[in-house]
CSV table of C-alpha atoms and ligand atoms in Angstrom, one decimal:
chain,number,residue,atom,x,y,z
A,1,MET,CA,29.3,291.8,35.2
A,2,LYS,CA,32.3,292.5,33.0
A,3,GLU,CA,34.2,289.7,34.6
A,4,ILE,CA,31.4,287.2,34.1
A,5,GLY,CA,31.1,288.1,30.5
A,6,THR,CA,34.8,287.7,30.1
A,7,SER,CA,34.9,284.3,31.7
A,8,LEU,CA,32.1,283.0,29.4
A,9,GLY,CA,34.0,284.2,26.5
A,10,MET,CA,37.2,282.4,27.6
A,11,LEU,CA,35.2,279.2,28.2
A,12,MET,CA,34.1,279.3,24.6
A,13,THR,CA,37.5,280.1,23.4
A,14,GLY,CA,38.9,277.1,25.3
A,15,VAL,CA,36.4,274.7,23.8
A,16,THR,CA,37.1,276.0,20.4
A,17,LEU,CA,40.8,275.7,20.7
A,18,VAL,CA,41.0,272.2,22.1
A,19,VAL,CA,40.4,270.8,18.7
A,20,PHE,CA,43.8,271.7,17.4
A,21,SER,CA,45.8,271.5,20.6
A,22,CYS,CA,47.1,268.1,19.6
A,23,SER,CA,50.8,268.2,20.2
A,24,SER,CA,50.5,268.4,23.9
A,25,SER,CA,47.0,267.1,24.4
A,26,VAL,CA,47.9,264.7,27.2
A,27,GLN,CA,49.7,265.9,30.3
A,28,GLU,CA,50.4,264.3,33.5
A,29,ASP,CA,49.6,265.9,36.8
A,30,THR,CA,51.7,265.5,39.9
A,31,ASN,CA,50.3,262.1,40.6
A,32,GLY,CA,51.0,260.7,37.2
A,33,SER,CA,47.3,260.6,36.2
A,34,SER,CA,46.4,262.0,32.8
A,35,ILE,CA,44.7,265.3,32.0
A,36,ASP,CA,42.9,264.3,28.9
A,37,SER,CA,42.6,267.7,27.3
A,38,THR,CA,44.7,270.8,26.9
A,39,TYR,CA,42.9,274.1,26.5
A,40,ALA,CA,44.0,277.6,25.5
A,41,PRO,CA,45.5,279.6,28.3
A,42,VAL,CA,42.9,281.1,30.6
A,43,GLU,CA,44.3,284.6,30.2
A,44,THR,CA,43.2,286.2,27.0
A,45,LYS,CA,43.8,289.9,27.7
A,46,ALA,CA,46.8,291.8,26.5
A,47,PRO,CA,49.7,291.9,29.0
A,48,ASN,CA,50.8,295.3,30.4
A,49,THR,CA,54.4,294.8,29.1
A,50,ASP,CA,56.3,293.2,26.3
A,51,TYR,CA,58.6,291.5,28.8
A,52,LYS,CA,59.6,288.0,27.9
A,53,PRO,CA,59.4,285.1,30.4
A,54,ALA,CA,62.7,283.5,31.5
A,55,PHE,CA,61.5,280.1,30.5
A,56,GLU,CA,58.6,278.4,28.7
A,57,GLY,CA,55.7,277.8,31.0
A,58,GLN,CA,56.5,280.8,33.3
A,59,THR,CA,53.2,282.5,32.4
A,60,ARG,CA,50.0,281.7,30.4
A,61,VAL,CA,50.4,277.9,30.4
A,62,ALA,CA,47.7,275.7,28.9
A,63,GLY,CA,44.3,275.8,30.4
A,64,VAL,CA,42.8,272.8,32.2
A,65,LYS,CA,39.2,272.0,33.1
A,66,THR,CA,37.9,270.0,36.1
A,67,THR,CA,35.9,267.1,34.9
A,68,THR,CA,34.8,265.5,38.2
A,69,PRO,CA,31.4,267.1,39.1
A,70,TYR,CA,31.7,269.4,42.1
A,71,GLU,CA,29.4,271.7,43.9
A,72,VAL,CA,29.7,275.2,45.2
A,73,LYS,CA,27.7,276.3,48.2
A,74,VAL,CA,27.6,279.7,50.0
A,75,LEU,CA,27.5,278.7,53.7
A,76,THR,CA,27.0,282.2,55.0
A,77,GLU,CA,27.2,285.8,53.8
A,78,GLY,CA,27.4,287.1,57.3
A,79,LEU,CA,31.1,287.6,57.8
A,80,ASN,CA,32.4,291.1,58.1
A,81,ARG,CA,35.5,291.4,55.8
A,82,PRO,CA,37.0,288.0,56.6
A,83,TRP,CA,40.7,287.6,55.9
A,84,GLY,CA,42.1,284.3,57.2
A,85,ILE,CA,40.7,280.8,57.9
A,86,ALA,CA,42.1,278.3,60.4
A,87,VAL,CA,40.5,274.9,60.5
A,88,LEU,CA,39.7,273.7,64.0
A,89,PRO,CA,40.2,270.0,65.0
A,90,ASP,CA,36.5,269.5,65.0
A,91,GLY,CA,36.1,270.8,61.5
A,92,ARG,CA,34.7,274.2,62.3
A,93,PHE,CA,36.5,277.4,61.1
A,94,LEU,CA,38.2,280.1,63.1
A,95,ILE,CA,38.1,283.2,60.9
A,96,THR,CA,39.6,286.6,61.3
A,97,GLU,CA,37.6,289.7,60.3
A,98,LYS,CA,39.6,292.7,59.2
A,99,GLY,CA,38.0,295.1,61.6
A,100,GLY,CA,39.5,293.2,64.6
A,101,THR,CA,37.1,290.5,65.4
A,102,LEU,CA,37.4,286.7,65.3
A,103,ARG,CA,34.5,284.3,64.7
A,104,ILE,CA,33.9,280.6,64.5
A,105,ALA,CA,31.9,279.3,61.6
A,106,ALA,CA,30.2,275.9,61.9
A,107,ALA,CA,30.2,273.6,58.9
A,108,ASP,CA,26.6,274.7,58.2
A,109,GLY,CA,27.7,278.3,58.1
A,110,THR,CA,26.3,279.3,61.5
A,111,LEU,CA,28.5,282.1,63.0
A,112,SER,CA,29.5,282.6,66.6
A,113,GLU,CA,29.4,286.0,68.3
A,114,PRO,CA,32.6,288.0,67.9
A,115,ILE,CA,35.4,286.6,70.1
A,116,SER,CA,37.0,289.3,72.3
A,117,GLY,CA,40.3,289.8,73.9
A,118,LEU,CA,42.5,290.6,71.0
A,119,PRO,CA,44.7,293.7,71.0
A,120,PRO,CA,43.4,296.6,68.9
A,121,VAL,CA,44.1,296.7,65.2
A,122,ASN,CA,44.4,299.6,62.7
A,123,ASP,CA,42.1,298.4,59.9
A,124,ALA,CA,42.6,301.4,57.6
A,125,GLY,CA,43.5,300.5,54.0
A,126,GLN,CA,44.9,296.9,53.8
A,127,GLY,CA,45.4,296.7,57.5
A,128,GLY,CA,43.4,295.0,60.2
A,129,LEU,CA,43.2,291.6,61.9
A,130,LEU,CA,44.8,289.5,59.2
A,131,GLY,CA,46.4,286.0,59.1
A,132,ILE,CA,45.7,283.2,61.6
A,133,THR,CA,47.0,279.8,62.4
A,134,LEU,CA,46.6,277.2,65.2
A,135,ASP,CA,49.4,276.0,67.4
A,136,PRO,CA,50.5,272.5,66.2
A,137,ASP,CA,49.4,271.3,69.6
A,138,PHE,CA,46.2,273.2,69.6
A,139,SER,CA,44.1,270.2,70.6
A,140,ASN,CA,45.9,270.3,74.0
A,141,ASN,CA,46.9,273.9,74.5
A,142,ARG,CA,44.2,275.8,72.5
A,143,MET,CA,46.8,278.4,71.4
A,144,VAL,CA,46.1,280.6,68.4
A,145,TYR,CA,48.5,282.8,66.5
A,146,TRP,CA,47.5,285.8,64.4
A,147,SER,CA,48.9,288.8,62.6
A,148,PHE,CA,47.6,292.3,62.5
A,149,SER,CA,48.5,295.9,61.7
A,150,GLU,CA,49.5,297.6,64.9
A,151,ASN,CA,49.6,301.3,65.7
A,152,THR,CA,52.9,302.6,67.0
A,153,ALA,CA,54.2,306.1,67.6
A,154,ASP,CA,56.1,305.9,64.3
A,155,GLY,CA,53.3,304.5,62.1
A,156,THR,CA,51.9,301.0,61.7
A,157,LEU,CA,53.6,297.6,61.4
A,158,THR,CA,52.8,293.9,60.9
A,159,ALA,CA,52.7,292.3,64.4
A,160,VAL,CA,52.3,288.7,65.4
A,161,ALA,CA,50.4,287.8,68.5
A,162,LYS,CA,49.3,284.7,70.3
A,163,GLY,CA,46.7,283.7,72.9
A,164,ARG,CA,44.5,280.9,74.2
A,165,LEU,CA,41.0,280.3,72.8
A,166,ALA,CA,38.9,280.1,76.0
A,167,ASP,CA,37.0,277.0,76.7
A,168,ASN,CA,33.8,278.8,76.2
A,169,GLU,CA,35.1,280.2,72.9
A,170,ARG,CA,34.0,283.8,73.7
A,171,THR,CA,37.4,285.3,74.4
A,172,ILE,CA,41.1,285.0,73.7
A,173,GLU,CA,43.0,284.6,77.0
A,174,GLY,CA,46.4,286.1,77.7
A,175,ALA,CA,46.8,287.7,74.3
A,176,ARG,CA,50.3,289.1,73.7
A,177,VAL,CA,52.4,290.3,70.8
A,178,ILE,CA,55.4,288.1,70.2
A,179,TYR,CA,56.9,289.8,67.2
A,180,ARG,CA,56.9,293.1,65.4
A,181,ALA,CA,58.1,293.5,61.8
A,182,THR,CA,59.9,296.8,62.2
A,183,PRO,CA,60.4,299.5,61.1
A,184,ALA,CA,57.0,301.0,61.5
A,185,HIS,CA,55.8,303.2,58.6
A,186,ARG,CA,53.0,305.7,58.0
A,187,SER,CA,51.2,303.7,55.3
A,188,ASN,CA,48.2,301.4,55.4
A,189,LEU,CA,49.4,299.2,52.6
A,190,HIS,CA,51.3,295.9,52.1
A,191,TYR,CA,51.3,294.1,55.4
A,192,GLY,CA,51.8,290.6,54.0
A,193,SER,CA,50.5,288.6,57.0
A,194,ARG,CA,50.1,284.9,56.3
A,195,LEU,CA,51.2,282.6,59.1
A,196,LEU,CA,52.2,278.9,58.9
A,197,PHE,CA,53.9,276.5,61.3
A,198,ASP,CA,56.5,274.2,59.8
A,199,ARG,CA,57.3,270.6,60.8
A,200,THR,CA,59.8,271.8,63.4
A,201,GLY,CA,57.3,273.8,65.3
A,202,ASN,CA,58.5,277.2,64.1
A,203,LEU,CA,56.4,279.8,62.5
A,204,PHE,CA,56.7,281.3,59.0
A,205,VAL,CA,55.4,284.9,58.8
A,206,SER,CA,55.1,286.9,55.5
A,207,THR,CA,55.4,290.7,55.4
A,208,GLY,CA,55.1,293.4,52.8
A,209,GLU,CA,57.3,296.4,51.9
A,210,ARG,CA,54.6,298.9,52.9
A,211,SER,CA,54.3,300.0,49.2
A,212,ASP,CA,55.8,303.4,49.4
A,213,ILE,CA,58.8,304.3,47.2
A,214,VAL,CA,60.8,305.1,50.4
A,215,THR,CA,60.3,301.7,52.0
A,216,ARG,CA,60.3,299.6,48.8
A,217,PRO,CA,64.1,299.2,48.8
A,218,GLN,CA,63.9,297.6,52.3
A,219,ALA,CA,62.7,294.4,50.6
A,220,GLN,CA,66.5,294.1,49.7
A,221,ASP,CA,67.7,295.3,53.1
A,222,LEU,CA,68.6,292.4,55.5
A,223,ASN,CA,68.4,294.8,58.4
A,224,SER,CA,64.7,295.4,57.9
A,225,ALA,CA,61.7,293.0,58.3
A,226,LEU,CA,59.8,294.5,55.4
A,227,GLY,CA,59.3,292.5,52.2
A,228,LYS,CA,60.4,289.3,53.8
A,229,ILE,CA,59.4,285.8,54.8
A,230,LEU,CA,60.4,285.4,58.4
A,231,ARG,CA,60.8,282.2,60.5
A,232,ILE,CA,60.4,282.7,64.2
A,233,THR,CA,59.9,280.5,67.3
A,234,PRO,CA,56.5,280.3,69.1
A,235,GLU,CA,57.9,283.0,71.4
A,236,GLY,CA,58.8,285.3,68.5
A,237,LYS,CA,62.5,284.8,68.5
A,238,PRO,CA,64.6,284.0,65.4
A,239,ALA,CA,64.1,280.3,64.7
A,240,PRO,CA,67.2,278.1,65.0
A,241,GLY,CA,68.7,277.0,61.7
A,242,ASN,CA,67.6,280.1,59.8
A,243,PRO,CA,69.8,280.8,56.8
A,244,PHE,CA,71.5,284.0,58.2
A,245,GLU,CA,72.0,282.6,61.7
A,246,GLY,CA,75.2,283.9,63.2
A,247,ARG,CA,75.6,286.9,60.9
A,248,SER,CA,75.7,290.0,62.9
A,249,ASP,CA,74.8,292.2,60.0
A,250,VAL,CA,71.5,290.5,59.2
A,251,ARG,CA,68.3,290.1,61.2
A,252,PRO,CA,68.4,286.4,62.0
A,253,GLU,CA,64.6,285.9,61.7
A,254,ILE,CA,64.8,286.5,57.9
A,255,TYR,CA,64.2,283.3,55.9
A,256,SER,CA,63.9,284.8,52.4
A,257,TYR,CA,63.9,288.4,51.0
A,258,GLY,CA,63.2,290.6,48.0
A,259,HIS,CA,59.4,290.1,48.3
A,260,ARG,CA,56.8,292.8,47.6
A,261,ASN,CA,53.6,291.7,49.5
A,262,VAL,CA,53.2,288.1,50.3
A,263,GLN,CA,49.6,287.1,51.1
A,264,GLY,CA,49.8,283.4,50.3
A,265,LEU,CA,51.9,280.7,52.0
A,266,ALA,CA,51.4,276.9,51.7
A,267,PHE,CA,53.5,273.7,52.0
A,268,HIS,CA,53.4,271.2,49.1
A,269,PRO,CA,51.8,268.0,50.4
A,270,ILE,CA,54.4,265.7,48.8
A,271,THR,CA,57.7,267.6,48.7
A,272,GLY,CA,57.1,269.7,51.9
A,273,ASP,CA,58.4,272.8,50.1
A,274,LEU,CA,57.2,276.2,51.1
A,275,TRP,CA,55.4,278.1,48.3
A,276,GLU,CA,54.3,281.7,48.3
A,277,THR,CA,52.3,284.1,46.2
A,278,GLU,CA,52.8,287.8,46.2
A,279,PHE,CA,51.3,290.8,44.6
A,280,GLY,CA,53.2,292.5,41.8
A,281,PRO,CA,52.5,296.0,40.8
A,282,ARG,CA,50.7,296.5,37.4
A,283,GLY,CA,51.4,293.0,36.1
A,284,GLY,CA,53.9,290.7,37.6
A,285,ASP,CA,52.0,288.9,40.4
A,286,GLU,CA,54.2,285.9,41.3
A,287,LEU,CA,54.2,282.3,42.5
A,288,ASN,CA,57.5,281.4,44.1
A,289,LEU,CA,59.1,278.3,45.6
A,290,VAL,CA,60.7,279.6,48.8
A,291,GLN,CA,64.2,278.5,49.6
A,292,PRO,CA,66.2,279.6,52.7
A,293,GLY,CA,68.4,282.7,52.2
A,294,LYS,CA,67.3,283.4,48.6
A,295,ASN,CA,66.6,286.8,47.1
A,296,TYR,CA,63.3,287.0,45.2
A,297,GLY,CA,64.2,290.2,43.5
A,298,TRP,CA,61.8,292.9,44.3
A,299,PRO,CA,62.2,295.8,43.4
A,300,VAL,CA,65.2,295.1,41.3
A,301,ILE,CA,63.6,292.6,39.0
A,302,THR,CA,59.9,292.4,38.2
A,303,TYR,CA,57.5,291.5,35.4
A,304,GLY,CA,55.3,294.5,36.2
A,305,LEU,CA,55.1,298.2,35.8
A,306,GLU,CA,54.2,301.1,38.2
A,307,TYR,CA,50.5,301.6,38.5
A,308,SER,CA,51.1,304.8,36.5
A,309,GLY,CA,52.5,302.7,33.6
A,310,LYS,CA,56.1,303.8,34.2
A,311,LYS,CA,58.9,301.3,34.3
A,312,ILE,CA,60.3,300.1,37.6
A,313,GLY,CA,64.0,300.6,38.4
A,314,ASP,CA,66.1,299.6,35.4
A,315,SER,CA,63.3,297.7,33.9
A,316,ILE,CA,64.9,294.3,34.2
A,317,GLN,CA,63.3,290.9,34.7
A,318,GLN,CA,66.3,288.7,35.4
A,319,HIS,CA,69.4,289.2,37.4
A,320,GLU,CA,72.1,286.9,38.7
A,321,GLY,CA,71.6,286.0,42.3
A,322,MET,CA,67.9,286.7,42.2
A,323,GLU,CA,65.3,284.0,41.9
A,324,GLN,CA,62.8,283.7,39.1
A,325,PRO,CA,59.2,283.2,39.9
A,326,VAL,CA,57.9,279.7,39.1
A,327,TYR,CA,55.0,281.5,37.5
A,328,TYR,CA,53.7,285.0,37.0
A,329,TRP,CA,50.5,286.8,35.9
A,330,ASP,CA,50.2,289.8,33.7
A,331,PRO,CA,47.5,291.1,33.9
A,332,VAL,CA,47.3,290.4,37.6
A,333,LEU,CA,45.5,287.8,39.6
A,334,SER,CA,45.9,289.7,42.9
A,335,PRO,CA,46.8,286.5,44.8
A,336,SER,CA,45.8,286.2,48.4
A,337,GLY,CA,45.4,283.1,50.6
A,338,MET,CA,46.1,279.7,49.1
A,339,THR,CA,46.4,276.0,49.8
A,340,PHE,CA,47.4,272.8,48.1
A,341,PHE,CA,44.6,270.2,47.7
A,342,LYS,CA,45.3,267.0,49.6
A,343,GLY,CA,43.7,263.7,48.9
A,344,ASN,CA,41.8,262.6,45.8
A,345,SER,CA,38.1,263.3,46.5
A,346,ILE,CA,38.3,265.2,43.3
A,347,PRO,CA,41.1,263.1,41.6
A,348,GLU,CA,42.4,265.7,39.2
A,349,TRP,CA,42.8,268.2,42.1
A,350,GLU,CA,45.2,266.1,44.1
A,351,ASN,CA,48.3,268.2,45.0
A,352,ASN,CA,47.0,271.1,42.9
A,353,LEU,CA,47.4,274.7,44.2
A,354,PHE,CA,44.3,276.8,44.8
A,355,ILE,CA,44.8,280.6,45.1
A,356,GLY,CA,42.2,283.2,46.1
A,357,GLY,CA,42.1,286.0,43.5
A,358,LEU,CA,41.0,289.5,44.6
A,359,SER,CA,40.7,291.9,41.7
A,360,SER,CA,40.5,288.9,39.3
A,361,VAL,CA,37.4,287.7,41.2
A,362,HIS,CA,38.1,283.9,40.9
A,363,ILE,CA,40.0,281.1,42.4
A,364,ALA,CA,43.0,280.0,40.4
A,365,ARG,CA,43.7,276.3,40.2
A,366,LEU,CA,47.3,275.5,39.2
A,367,VAL,CA,48.5,272.0,38.2
A,368,ILE,CA,52.1,271.7,39.2
A,369,LYS,CA,54.6,269.1,38.0
A,370,ASP,CA,58.3,269.0,38.9
A,371,ASN,CA,58.0,272.5,40.4
A,372,LYS,CA,56.6,273.9,37.2
A,373,VAL,CA,53.1,275.1,36.5
A,374,VAL,CA,51.6,272.9,33.7
A,375,GLY,CA,47.9,273.9,33.8
A,376,GLU,CA,45.7,276.7,35.0
A,377,GLU,CA,42.0,276.9,35.5
A,378,ARG,CA,39.7,279.7,36.8
A,379,LEU,CA,37.1,278.6,39.3
A,380,LEU,CA,34.0,280.4,40.6
A,381,THR,CA,34.3,283.1,37.9
A,382,GLY,CA,30.6,283.8,37.9
A,383,GLU,CA,30.5,284.7,41.6
A,384,ALA,CA,32.0,288.2,41.3
A,385,GLN,CA,33.7,287.8,44.6
A,386,ARG,CA,37.1,288.9,45.8
A,387,PHE,CA,38.6,285.6,47.3
A,388,ARG,CA,40.7,286.4,50.3
A,389,ASP,CA,41.6,282.9,51.6
A,390,VAL,CA,41.2,279.3,50.6
A,391,GLN,CA,41.8,276.4,52.9
A,392,GLN,CA,40.9,272.7,52.9
A,393,GLY,CA,38.5,271.4,55.5
A,394,HIS,CA,38.9,268.1,57.3
A,395,ASP,CA,36.1,266.7,55.1
A,396,GLY,CA,38.3,267.2,52.0
A,397,ALA,CA,36.4,270.2,50.6
A,398,LEU,CA,37.8,273.6,49.9
A,399,TYR,CA,36.5,276.5,52.0
A,400,ALA,CA,37.0,280.1,50.8
A,401,VAL,CA,36.1,283.5,52.3
A,402,THR,CA,35.5,286.7,50.3
A,403,ASP,CA,35.8,290.4,51.0
A,404,GLY,CA,32.1,290.5,50.6
A,405,GLY,CA,31.6,288.3,53.7
A,406,ARG,CA,30.9,285.0,52.1
A,407,LEU,CA,32.1,281.6,53.2
A,408,TYR,CA,32.0,279.0,50.4
A,409,ARG,CA,32.3,275.3,50.4
A,410,ILE,CA,33.6,273.8,47.2
A,411,GLY,CA,33.6,270.0,47.2
A,412,LYS,CA,32.7,266.8,45.4
A,413,LYS,CA,29.1,266.6,44.3
B,501,CA,CA1,60.2,288.2,42.4
């Protein structure tokens, strides 16, 4: 209830402030179309730190409001801790459930029985059956790829597996693990776990640094798979053309490093660039444009604090050789799955980024122009749901799942 009250308060603040937001009252979105009003930033709470952004527009940009009427429907509340959505060619949804099950949801919200045949997961803490994506040739080979937290003798790790969705859709056939993000660690936190095929047929996989003080520095360690974005072949080998290919002192599956816990991956529809979101600690959630071989800074630079309120490391936010986030949140969004909106069924949404927020209990809409965030809106603030993934259906609408078991459809009215 607290969140709902806050969002109403912000709405009123925004309406009040639009009157004197004259100097930048017209912006262009990524398509060149106008956004006719600029509102106050959606965040009104005090930040956790007094850190200064590296550039204007890196946090708390102007608010925007969707003007095209859209409707929000709860298609089902019957999912059990859903985590990731893959859109099937026929428009239905293949959805992971954290406890280790996979289900298909029809467009009307009807759920299949749990699909069996997946290897066991450790669903303690943040672990479980997590990210999912379809083979680019799924229509012919029915292959599915997923990530999960796997038990090993040395603790748990993020593993990537693949298998064939049986013709009767009741099982996954021939499931096998193709990649393990080692080292394992005795923690149940920060597994990363989004999966995304690129245009060359190789698979991006995000990991986390497992949260503990002892594993955190491995985000900077090029001989560890923790705190990375990896790029592997469909057989789990390092993908050809990776930035550290040929270097014997680096794991060749690494694509970028210095990440904390990446739960959002998406390609920009126009530029084709890879974008990611990751959890910061207390403050400092980030949106990054991912470039090969680059260092994204964790835990050396951060806009956040330890959960205890202590400073992290040397308490610096910028460092040569380390990339700045395109955007950051303080207080946090808790960004999970995300997608760019393709098409113009809701014209002002075209090429905007939609990010599921967990603790913030809303979906963040970001307007991005020239690789900078120029507008932010909070959607579904009244739902009081932790949004775990957002994907776009073949009908052009957005579909989102929540930790509470809901599947939403958000589309043109
Ligand atoms: Ca960073």
